[in-house]
Short mmCIF file of N, CA and C in Angstrom, two decimals:
data_model
loop_
_atom_site.label_atom_id
_atom_site.label_comp_id
_atom_site.label_asym_id
_atom_site.label_seq_id
_atom_site.Cartn_x
_atom_site.Cartn_y
_atom_site.Cartn_z
N MET R 131 0.83 -1.19 0.00
CA MET R 131 0.00 0.00 0.00
C MET R 131 0.87 1.25 0.00
N GLU R 132 0.36 2.28 -0.62
CA GLU R 132 1.04 3.57 -0.65
C GLU R 132 1.03 4.19 0.74
N LYS R 133 2.17 4.73 1.17
CA LYS R 133 2.27 5.38 2.47
C LYS R 133 1.42 6.65 2.46
N MET R 134 0.64 6.81 3.52
CA MET R 134 -0.26 7.96 3.62
C MET R 134 0.28 8.95 4.64
N ASN R 135 -0.23 10.17 4.62
CA ASN R 135 0.22 11.23 5.51
C ASN R 135 -0.21 11.01 6.96
N VAL R 136 -1.35 10.38 7.17
CA VAL R 136 -1.87 10.15 8.52
C VAL R 136 -1.31 8.84 9.05
N GLU R 137 -0.60 8.92 10.16
CA GLU R 137 0.10 7.74 10.70
C GLU R 137 -0.83 6.55 10.88
N SER R 138 -2.00 6.75 11.43
CA SER R 138 -2.89 5.61 11.71
C SER R 138 -3.41 4.95 10.43
N PHE R 139 -3.40 5.68 9.31
CA PHE R 139 -3.83 5.09 8.04
C PHE R 139 -2.79 4.09 7.52
N ASN R 140 -1.59 4.15 8.06
CA ASN R 140 -0.53 3.22 7.68
C ASN R 140 -0.44 2.03 8.63
N LEU R 141 -1.26 2.01 9.65
CA LEU R 141 -1.31 0.92 10.62
C LEU R 141 -2.28 -0.15 10.13
N ASP R 142 -1.85 -1.39 10.10
CA ASP R 142 -2.75 -2.48 9.74
C ASP R 142 -3.62 -2.78 10.96
N HIS R 143 -4.85 -2.31 10.92
CA HIS R 143 -5.75 -2.45 12.06
C HIS R 143 -6.18 -3.90 12.30
N ARG R 144 -5.90 -4.76 11.35
CA ARG R 144 -6.19 -6.19 11.52
C ARG R 144 -5.11 -6.88 12.35
N ALA R 145 -3.94 -6.26 12.45
CA ALA R 145 -2.80 -6.89 13.11
C ALA R 145 -2.66 -6.52 14.59
N VAL R 146 -3.44 -5.55 15.05
CA VAL R 146 -3.33 -5.11 16.44
C VAL R 146 -4.27 -5.91 17.34
N LYS R 147 -3.97 -5.84 18.65
CA LYS R 147 -4.79 -6.53 19.64
C LYS R 147 -5.09 -5.57 20.78
N ALA R 148 -6.30 -5.05 20.79
CA ALA R 148 -6.71 -4.14 21.86
C ALA R 148 -7.06 -4.96 23.10
N PRO R 149 -6.92 -4.36 24.27
CA PRO R 149 -6.50 -2.98 24.52
C PRO R 149 -4.98 -2.83 24.48
N TYR R 150 -4.55 -1.64 24.08
CA TYR R 150 -3.13 -1.36 24.08
C TYR R 150 -2.91 0.14 24.13
N VAL R 151 -1.65 0.50 24.41
CA VAL R 151 -1.19 1.90 24.34
C VAL R 151 0.10 1.86 23.53
N ARG R 152 0.18 2.70 22.52
CA ARG R 152 1.40 2.76 21.71
C ARG R 152 1.73 4.21 21.38
N VAL R 153 2.99 4.46 21.12
CA VAL R 153 3.42 5.76 20.62
C VAL R 153 3.07 5.79 19.14
N ALA R 154 2.18 6.68 18.77
CA ALA R 154 1.75 6.80 17.37
C ALA R 154 2.65 7.76 16.59
N ASP R 155 3.22 8.74 17.29
CA ASP R 155 4.05 9.72 16.59
C ASP R 155 4.82 10.54 17.61
N THR R 156 5.95 11.06 17.19
CA THR R 156 6.71 12.03 17.98
C THR R 156 7.17 13.13 17.04
N LYS R 157 7.23 14.33 17.56
CA LYS R 157 7.71 15.49 16.81
C LYS R 157 8.66 16.28 17.70
N ALA R 158 9.86 16.48 17.21
CA ALA R 158 10.82 17.33 17.92
C ALA R 158 10.53 18.78 17.53
N LEU R 159 10.35 19.62 18.52
CA LEU R 159 10.07 21.03 18.27
C LEU R 159 11.38 21.82 18.19
N PRO R 160 11.37 22.99 17.55
CA PRO R 160 12.61 23.76 17.37
C PRO R 160 13.35 24.07 18.67
N GLY R 161 12.64 24.23 19.78
CA GLY R 161 13.29 24.55 21.05
C GLY R 161 13.84 23.33 21.78
N GLY R 162 13.64 22.14 21.22
CA GLY R 162 14.16 20.93 21.84
C GLY R 162 13.11 20.08 22.54
N ASP R 163 11.93 20.63 22.76
CA ASP R 163 10.86 19.83 23.36
C ASP R 163 10.39 18.78 22.36
N VAL R 164 9.76 17.73 22.88
CA VAL R 164 9.24 16.66 22.04
C VAL R 164 7.76 16.46 22.35
N LEU R 165 6.95 16.47 21.29
CA LEU R 165 5.53 16.13 21.42
C LEU R 165 5.38 14.64 21.10
N THR R 166 4.63 13.95 21.94
CA THR R 166 4.37 12.53 21.71
C THR R 166 2.87 12.31 21.66
N LYS R 167 2.44 11.61 20.61
CA LYS R 167 1.03 11.26 20.44
C LYS R 167 0.88 9.78 20.77
N PHE R 168 0.04 9.50 21.77
CA PHE R 168 -0.22 8.14 22.20
C PHE R 168 -1.56 7.66 21.64
N ASP R 169 -1.58 6.43 21.17
CA ASP R 169 -2.77 5.74 20.70
C ASP R 169 -3.25 4.88 21.86
N ILE R 170 -4.38 5.24 22.45
CA ILE R 170 -4.96 4.51 23.58
C ILE R 170 -6.16 3.75 23.04
N ARG R 171 -5.95 2.48 22.76
CA ARG R 171 -6.97 1.70 22.05
C ARG R 171 -7.77 0.85 23.04
N PHE R 172 -9.01 1.23 23.26
CA PHE R 172 -9.91 0.52 24.17
C PHE R 172 -10.53 -0.72 23.52
N CYS R 173 -10.86 -0.62 22.24
CA CYS R 173 -11.63 -1.67 21.56
C CYS R 173 -10.88 -2.21 20.35
N GLN R 174 -11.13 -3.47 20.05
CA GLN R 174 -10.54 -4.10 18.89
C GLN R 174 -11.12 -3.47 17.62
N PRO R 175 -10.26 -2.87 16.77
CA PRO R 175 -10.75 -2.23 15.55
C PRO R 175 -11.57 -3.19 14.68
N ASN R 176 -12.63 -2.66 14.13
CA ASN R 176 -13.52 -3.37 13.21
C ASN R 176 -14.23 -4.56 13.83
N VAL R 177 -14.18 -4.69 15.15
CA VAL R 177 -14.86 -5.77 15.85
C VAL R 177 -15.84 -5.19 16.88
N GLU R 178 -15.38 -4.18 17.59
CA GLU R 178 -16.21 -3.56 18.63
C GLU R 178 -15.92 -2.06 18.66
N HIS R 179 -16.75 -1.32 19.35
CA HIS R 179 -16.55 0.13 19.49
C HIS R 179 -17.25 0.61 20.76
N LEU R 180 -16.89 1.80 21.18
CA LEU R 180 -17.55 2.47 22.30
C LEU R 180 -18.72 3.29 21.76
N GLU R 181 -19.82 3.28 22.46
CA GLU R 181 -20.95 4.12 22.06
C GLU R 181 -20.59 5.59 22.27
N MET R 182 -21.15 6.48 21.46
CA MET R 182 -20.76 7.89 21.49
C MET R 182 -20.92 8.56 22.86
N PRO R 183 -22.01 8.34 23.62
CA PRO R 183 -22.07 8.97 24.94
C PRO R 183 -20.94 8.50 25.87
N VAL R 184 -20.48 7.26 25.70
CA VAL R 184 -19.36 6.74 26.48
C VAL R 184 -18.07 7.42 26.05
N VAL R 185 -17.85 7.51 24.73
CA VAL R 185 -16.67 8.20 24.20
C VAL R 185 -16.64 9.64 24.72
N HIS R 186 -17.77 10.30 24.62
CA HIS R 186 -17.87 11.71 25.02
C HIS R 186 -17.53 11.88 26.50
N SER R 187 -18.08 11.01 27.34
CA SER R 187 -17.82 11.10 28.78
C SER R 187 -16.38 10.77 29.11
N LEU R 188 -15.83 9.73 28.48
CA LEU R 188 -14.41 9.42 28.71
C LEU R 188 -13.52 10.58 28.29
N GLU R 189 -13.86 11.22 27.18
CA GLU R 189 -13.08 12.37 26.72
C GLU R 189 -13.07 13.47 27.80
N HIS R 190 -14.25 13.83 28.29
CA HIS R 190 -14.33 14.86 29.34
C HIS R 190 -13.56 14.44 30.59
N LEU R 191 -13.80 13.21 31.04
CA LEU R 191 -13.19 12.72 32.28
C LEU R 191 -11.67 12.65 32.16
N MET R 192 -11.18 12.06 31.09
CA MET R 192 -9.72 11.94 30.95
C MET R 192 -9.06 13.29 30.72
N ALA R 193 -9.68 14.14 29.92
CA ALA R 193 -9.09 15.45 29.65
C ALA R 193 -8.98 16.28 30.92
N GLU R 194 -9.98 16.21 31.76
CA GLU R 194 -9.96 16.97 33.02
C GLU R 194 -9.03 16.34 34.05
N HIS R 195 -9.20 15.05 34.28
CA HIS R 195 -8.45 14.39 35.36
C HIS R 195 -6.97 14.21 35.05
N MET R 196 -6.60 13.93 33.80
CA MET R 196 -5.19 13.75 33.49
C MET R 196 -4.41 15.04 33.75
N ARG R 197 -5.05 16.16 33.51
CA ARG R 197 -4.38 17.46 33.76
C ARG R 197 -4.19 17.73 35.26
N ASN R 198 -4.92 17.01 36.12
CA ASN R 198 -4.68 17.13 37.56
C ASN R 198 -3.35 16.50 37.96
N HIS R 199 -2.82 15.63 37.12
CA HIS R 199 -1.61 14.88 37.45
C HIS R 199 -0.40 15.27 36.61
N SER R 200 -0.62 16.04 35.54
CA SER R 200 0.50 16.40 34.66
C SER R 200 0.22 17.70 33.91
N ASP R 201 1.23 18.57 33.90
CA ASP R 201 1.16 19.80 33.11
C ASP R 201 1.59 19.56 31.67
N ALA R 202 1.98 18.33 31.35
CA ALA R 202 2.48 18.01 30.00
C ALA R 202 1.36 17.72 29.01
N VAL R 203 0.12 17.60 29.50
CA VAL R 203 -1.00 17.24 28.63
C VAL R 203 -1.34 18.41 27.71
N ILE R 204 -1.31 18.14 26.41
CA ILE R 204 -1.72 19.13 25.40
C ILE R 204 -3.16 18.87 24.99
N ASP R 205 -3.49 17.59 24.72
CA ASP R 205 -4.83 17.28 24.23
C ASP R 205 -5.16 15.81 24.45
N ILE R 206 -6.44 15.53 24.65
CA ILE R 206 -7.01 14.18 24.64
C ILE R 206 -8.14 14.24 23.61
N SER R 207 -8.06 13.40 22.59
CA SER R 207 -9.05 13.44 21.51
C SER R 207 -9.60 12.05 21.22
N PRO R 208 -10.91 11.95 21.02
CA PRO R 208 -11.47 10.65 20.66
C PRO R 208 -11.19 10.32 19.21
N MET R 209 -11.07 9.04 18.93
CA MET R 209 -10.93 8.57 17.55
C MET R 209 -12.32 8.52 16.92
N GLY R 210 -12.43 8.94 15.70
CA GLY R 210 -13.71 8.91 15.00
C GLY R 210 -14.29 7.52 14.86
N CYS R 211 -13.43 6.50 14.85
CA CYS R 211 -13.90 5.11 14.75
C CYS R 211 -14.47 4.60 16.06
N GLN R 212 -14.37 5.39 17.11
CA GLN R 212 -14.94 5.07 18.42
C GLN R 212 -14.27 3.88 19.09
N THR R 213 -12.99 3.63 18.76
CA THR R 213 -12.28 2.53 19.39
C THR R 213 -11.26 2.98 20.42
N GLY R 214 -11.04 4.28 20.55
CA GLY R 214 -10.06 4.76 21.51
C GLY R 214 -9.84 6.25 21.43
N PHE R 215 -8.66 6.66 21.90
CA PHE R 215 -8.34 8.08 22.05
C PHE R 215 -6.89 8.31 21.66
N TYR R 216 -6.62 9.55 21.31
CA TYR R 216 -5.24 10.00 21.17
C TYR R 216 -4.96 10.96 22.31
N ALA R 217 -3.78 10.84 22.89
CA ALA R 217 -3.32 11.78 23.91
C ALA R 217 -2.04 12.40 23.40
N LEU R 218 -1.98 13.71 23.41
CA LEU R 218 -0.80 14.45 22.97
C LEU R 218 -0.15 15.08 24.19
N LEU R 219 1.10 14.71 24.45
CA LEU R 219 1.81 15.21 25.62
C LEU R 219 3.17 15.76 25.26
N LEU R 220 3.63 16.68 26.06
CA LEU R 220 4.93 17.31 25.89
C LEU R 220 5.96 16.58 26.74
N ASP R 221 7.08 16.22 26.12
CA ASP R 221 8.22 15.63 26.83
C ASP R 221 7.82 14.48 27.76
N THR R 222 7.02 13.57 27.26
CA THR R 222 6.55 12.42 28.04
C THR R 222 6.73 11.16 27.22
N ASP R 223 7.51 10.22 27.73
CA ASP R 223 7.69 8.96 27.01
C ASP R 223 6.66 7.94 27.52
N GLN R 224 6.63 6.79 26.89
CA GLN R 224 5.62 5.78 27.25
C GLN R 224 5.80 5.30 28.68
N GLU R 225 7.03 5.19 29.13
CA GLU R 225 7.28 4.74 30.51
C GLU R 225 6.63 5.67 31.52
N ALA R 226 6.62 6.96 31.25
CA ALA R 226 5.99 7.93 32.14
C ALA R 226 4.49 8.04 31.89
N PHE R 227 4.07 7.78 30.64
CA PHE R 227 2.66 7.94 30.30
C PHE R 227 1.78 6.84 30.89
N LEU R 228 2.24 5.62 30.89
CA LEU R 228 1.40 4.51 31.34
C LEU R 228 0.90 4.66 32.78
N PRO R 229 1.75 5.01 33.75
CA PRO R 229 1.21 5.23 35.11
C PRO R 229 0.28 6.45 35.19
N LEU R 230 0.54 7.46 34.37
CA LEU R 230 -0.33 8.63 34.32
C LEU R 230 -1.71 8.22 33.81
N LEU R 231 -1.76 7.42 32.77
CA LEU R 231 -3.04 6.93 32.24
C LEU R 231 -3.75 6.06 33.27
N GLU R 232 -3.02 5.19 33.93
CA GLU R 232 -3.63 4.33 34.95
C GLU R 232 -4.24 5.16 36.07
N THR R 233 -3.52 6.14 36.56
CA THR R 233 -4.04 7.02 37.61
C THR R 233 -5.28 7.76 37.14
N THR R 234 -5.25 8.24 35.91
CA THR R 234 -6.38 8.97 35.33
C THR R 234 -7.61 8.07 35.25
N LEU R 235 -7.43 6.85 34.80
CA LEU R 235 -8.58 5.93 34.68
C LEU R 235 -9.12 5.53 36.05
N ARG R 236 -8.26 5.49 37.06
CA ARG R 236 -8.76 5.25 38.43
C ARG R 236 -9.59 6.44 38.91
N ASP R 237 -9.20 7.65 38.49
CA ASP R 237 -10.02 8.83 38.77
C ASP R 237 -11.38 8.72 38.10
N VAL R 238 -11.41 8.19 36.88
CA VAL R 238 -12.68 7.99 36.17
C VAL R 238 -13.58 7.07 36.99
N LEU R 239 -13.02 5.99 37.52
CA LEU R 239 -13.81 5.05 38.33
C LEU R 239 -14.38 5.71 39.58
N ALA R 240 -13.65 6.66 40.14
CA ALA R 240 -14.09 7.32 41.37
C ALA R 240 -15.01 8.52 41.12
N ALA R 241 -15.15 8.92 39.88
CA ALA R 241 -15.93 10.13 39.56
C ALA R 241 -17.41 9.94 39.90
N GLU R 242 -18.01 11.01 40.35
CA GLU R 242 -19.44 11.00 40.66
C GLU R 242 -20.25 11.72 39.59
N GLU R 243 -19.53 12.42 38.71
CA GLU R 243 -20.19 13.11 37.60
C GLU R 243 -19.18 13.33 36.48
N VAL R 244 -19.68 13.60 35.30
CA VAL R 244 -18.82 13.92 34.16
C VAL R 244 -18.58 15.43 34.19
N PRO R 245 -17.32 15.85 34.21
CA PRO R 245 -17.03 17.29 34.24
C PRO R 245 -17.60 18.00 33.01
N ALA R 246 -18.14 19.16 33.22
CA ALA R 246 -18.61 20.05 32.15
C ALA R 246 -19.69 19.42 31.27
N ALA R 247 -20.48 18.53 31.83
CA ALA R 247 -21.56 17.87 31.06
C ALA R 247 -22.84 18.69 31.18
N ASN R 248 -22.81 19.86 30.60
CA ASN R 248 -23.96 20.75 30.65
C ASN R 248 -23.96 21.63 29.40
N GLU R 249 -25.05 22.33 29.17
CA GLU R 249 -25.20 23.14 27.96
C GLU R 249 -24.28 24.35 27.91
N VAL R 250 -23.83 24.81 29.06
CA VAL R 250 -22.96 25.98 29.09
C VAL R 250 -21.54 25.61 28.68
N GLN R 251 -21.03 24.47 29.16
CA GLN R 251 -19.64 24.10 28.96
C GLN R 251 -19.40 23.07 27.86
N CYS R 252 -20.46 22.55 27.26
CA CYS R 252 -20.31 21.45 26.31
C CYS R 252 -21.27 21.64 25.15
N GLY R 253 -20.84 21.28 23.96
CA GLY R 253 -21.66 21.43 22.77
C GLY R 253 -22.81 20.45 22.66
N TRP R 254 -22.75 19.35 23.41
CA TRP R 254 -23.88 18.42 23.46
C TRP R 254 -23.91 17.82 24.85
N GLY R 255 -24.26 18.68 25.80
CA GLY R 255 -24.22 18.35 27.22
C GLY R 255 -25.10 17.19 27.64
N ALA R 256 -26.11 16.87 26.84
CA ALA R 256 -27.01 15.76 27.19
C ALA R 256 -26.45 14.40 26.76
N SER R 257 -25.41 14.39 25.96
CA SER R 257 -24.89 13.14 25.42
C SER R 257 -23.72 12.62 26.25
N HIS R 258 -24.03 12.08 27.41
CA HIS R 258 -23.00 11.55 28.31
C HIS R 258 -23.50 10.28 28.97
N ASP R 259 -22.55 9.43 29.37
CA ASP R 259 -22.87 8.18 30.04
C ASP R 259 -21.75 7.86 31.02
N LEU R 260 -21.89 8.34 32.25
CA LEU R 260 -20.86 8.13 33.27
C LEU R 260 -20.66 6.65 33.57
N SER R 261 -21.74 5.90 33.76
CA SER R 261 -21.58 4.48 34.10
C SER R 261 -20.93 3.71 32.94
N GLY R 262 -21.28 4.05 31.72
CA GLY R 262 -20.65 3.42 30.57
C GLY R 262 -19.17 3.74 30.49
N ALA R 263 -18.82 5.00 30.77
CA ALA R 263 -17.41 5.41 30.78
C ALA R 263 -16.65 4.66 31.86
N GLN R 264 -17.26 4.51 33.01
CA GLN R 264 -16.61 3.79 34.11
C GLN R 264 -16.45 2.31 33.78
N GLU R 265 -17.44 1.73 33.13
CA GLU R 265 -17.34 0.33 32.72
C GLU R 265 -16.19 0.14 31.72
N ALA R 266 -16.07 1.05 30.76
CA ALA R 266 -14.98 0.98 29.78
C ALA R 266 -13.62 1.16 30.45
N ALA R 267 -13.53 2.10 31.39
CA ALA R 267 -12.28 2.34 32.12
C ALA R 267 -11.91 1.10 32.94
N ARG R 268 -12.88 0.51 33.59
CA ARG R 268 -12.64 -0.69 34.40
C ARG R 268 -12.12 -1.84 33.53
N ALA R 269 -12.76 -2.05 32.38
CA ALA R 269 -12.34 -3.12 31.47
C ALA R 269 -10.91 -2.87 30.96
N PHE R 270 -10.59 -1.62 30.67
CA PHE R 270 -9.25 -1.27 30.21
C PHE R 270 -8.22 -1.50 31.31
N LEU R 271 -8.54 -1.06 32.52
CA LEU R 271 -7.64 -1.26 33.66
C LEU R 271 -7.46 -2.73 33.99
N ASP R 272 -8.50 -3.52 33.83
CA ASP R 272 -8.41 -4.96 34.12
C ASP R 272 -7.39 -5.66 33.24
N LYS R 273 -7.06 -5.04 32.11
CA LYS R 273 -6.09 -5.63 31.19
C LYS R 273 -4.79 -4.83 31.17
N ARG R 274 -4.47 -4.22 32.30
CA ARG R 274 -3.28 -3.36 32.42
C ARG R 274 -2.01 -4.08 31.96
N ASP R 275 -1.91 -5.36 32.24
CA ASP R 275 -0.70 -6.10 31.87
C ASP R 275 -0.58 -6.32 30.37
N GLU R 276 -1.60 -6.00 29.59
CA GLU R 276 -1.59 -6.17 28.14
C GLU R 276 -1.35 -4.87 27.38
N TRP R 277 -1.32 -3.75 28.06
CA TRP R 277 -1.26 -2.45 27.39
C TRP R 277 -0.09 -2.29 26.42
N GLU R 278 1.05 -2.90 26.74
CA GLU R 278 2.22 -2.69 25.90
C GLU R 278 2.34 -3.71 24.77
N GLN R 279 1.41 -4.65 24.68
CA GLN R 279 1.42 -5.61 23.59
C GLN R 279 0.45 -5.11 22.52
N VAL R 280 0.99 -4.54 21.46
CA VAL R 280 0.18 -3.89 20.43
C VAL R 280 -0.27 -4.90 19.38
N LEU R 281 0.62 -5.75 18.93
CA LEU R 281 0.28 -6.67 17.85
C LEU R 281 -0.26 -7.99 18.39
N ALA R 282 -1.17 -8.57 17.62
CA ALA R 282 -1.79 -9.84 18.03
C ALA R 282 -0.77 -10.96 17.99
#
């Protein structure tokens, strides 16, 4: 296949085994800092997916809670295929990211509400599912020992 500009389009989604966390890309910035994009895959591509209210709630929860533990967080974004998220961090390698993600997902389990799940702070404040997000986080955490095994 022809190499494409988008890194994930060059990944054979049939060859991976979710759940996993992998470094999807790194960019060295002119000042010496490094941006790292992590692929946090909750669901097996083309086999299962997260429902949109669950994706939406996990996005809010992880984006808010991960920043409580690290100033390196630039962005947490859901994948359009609804199988996971991308996390963009400054000067953070996978060894440092994995415990940060684990702590963040434990915060999700302890949450009593989805942050900013209202019409003032969110573009679709009614589309959230806290219990579904917690169920997905629990399932991901239950397979913590598999996170670094990307390929089937």
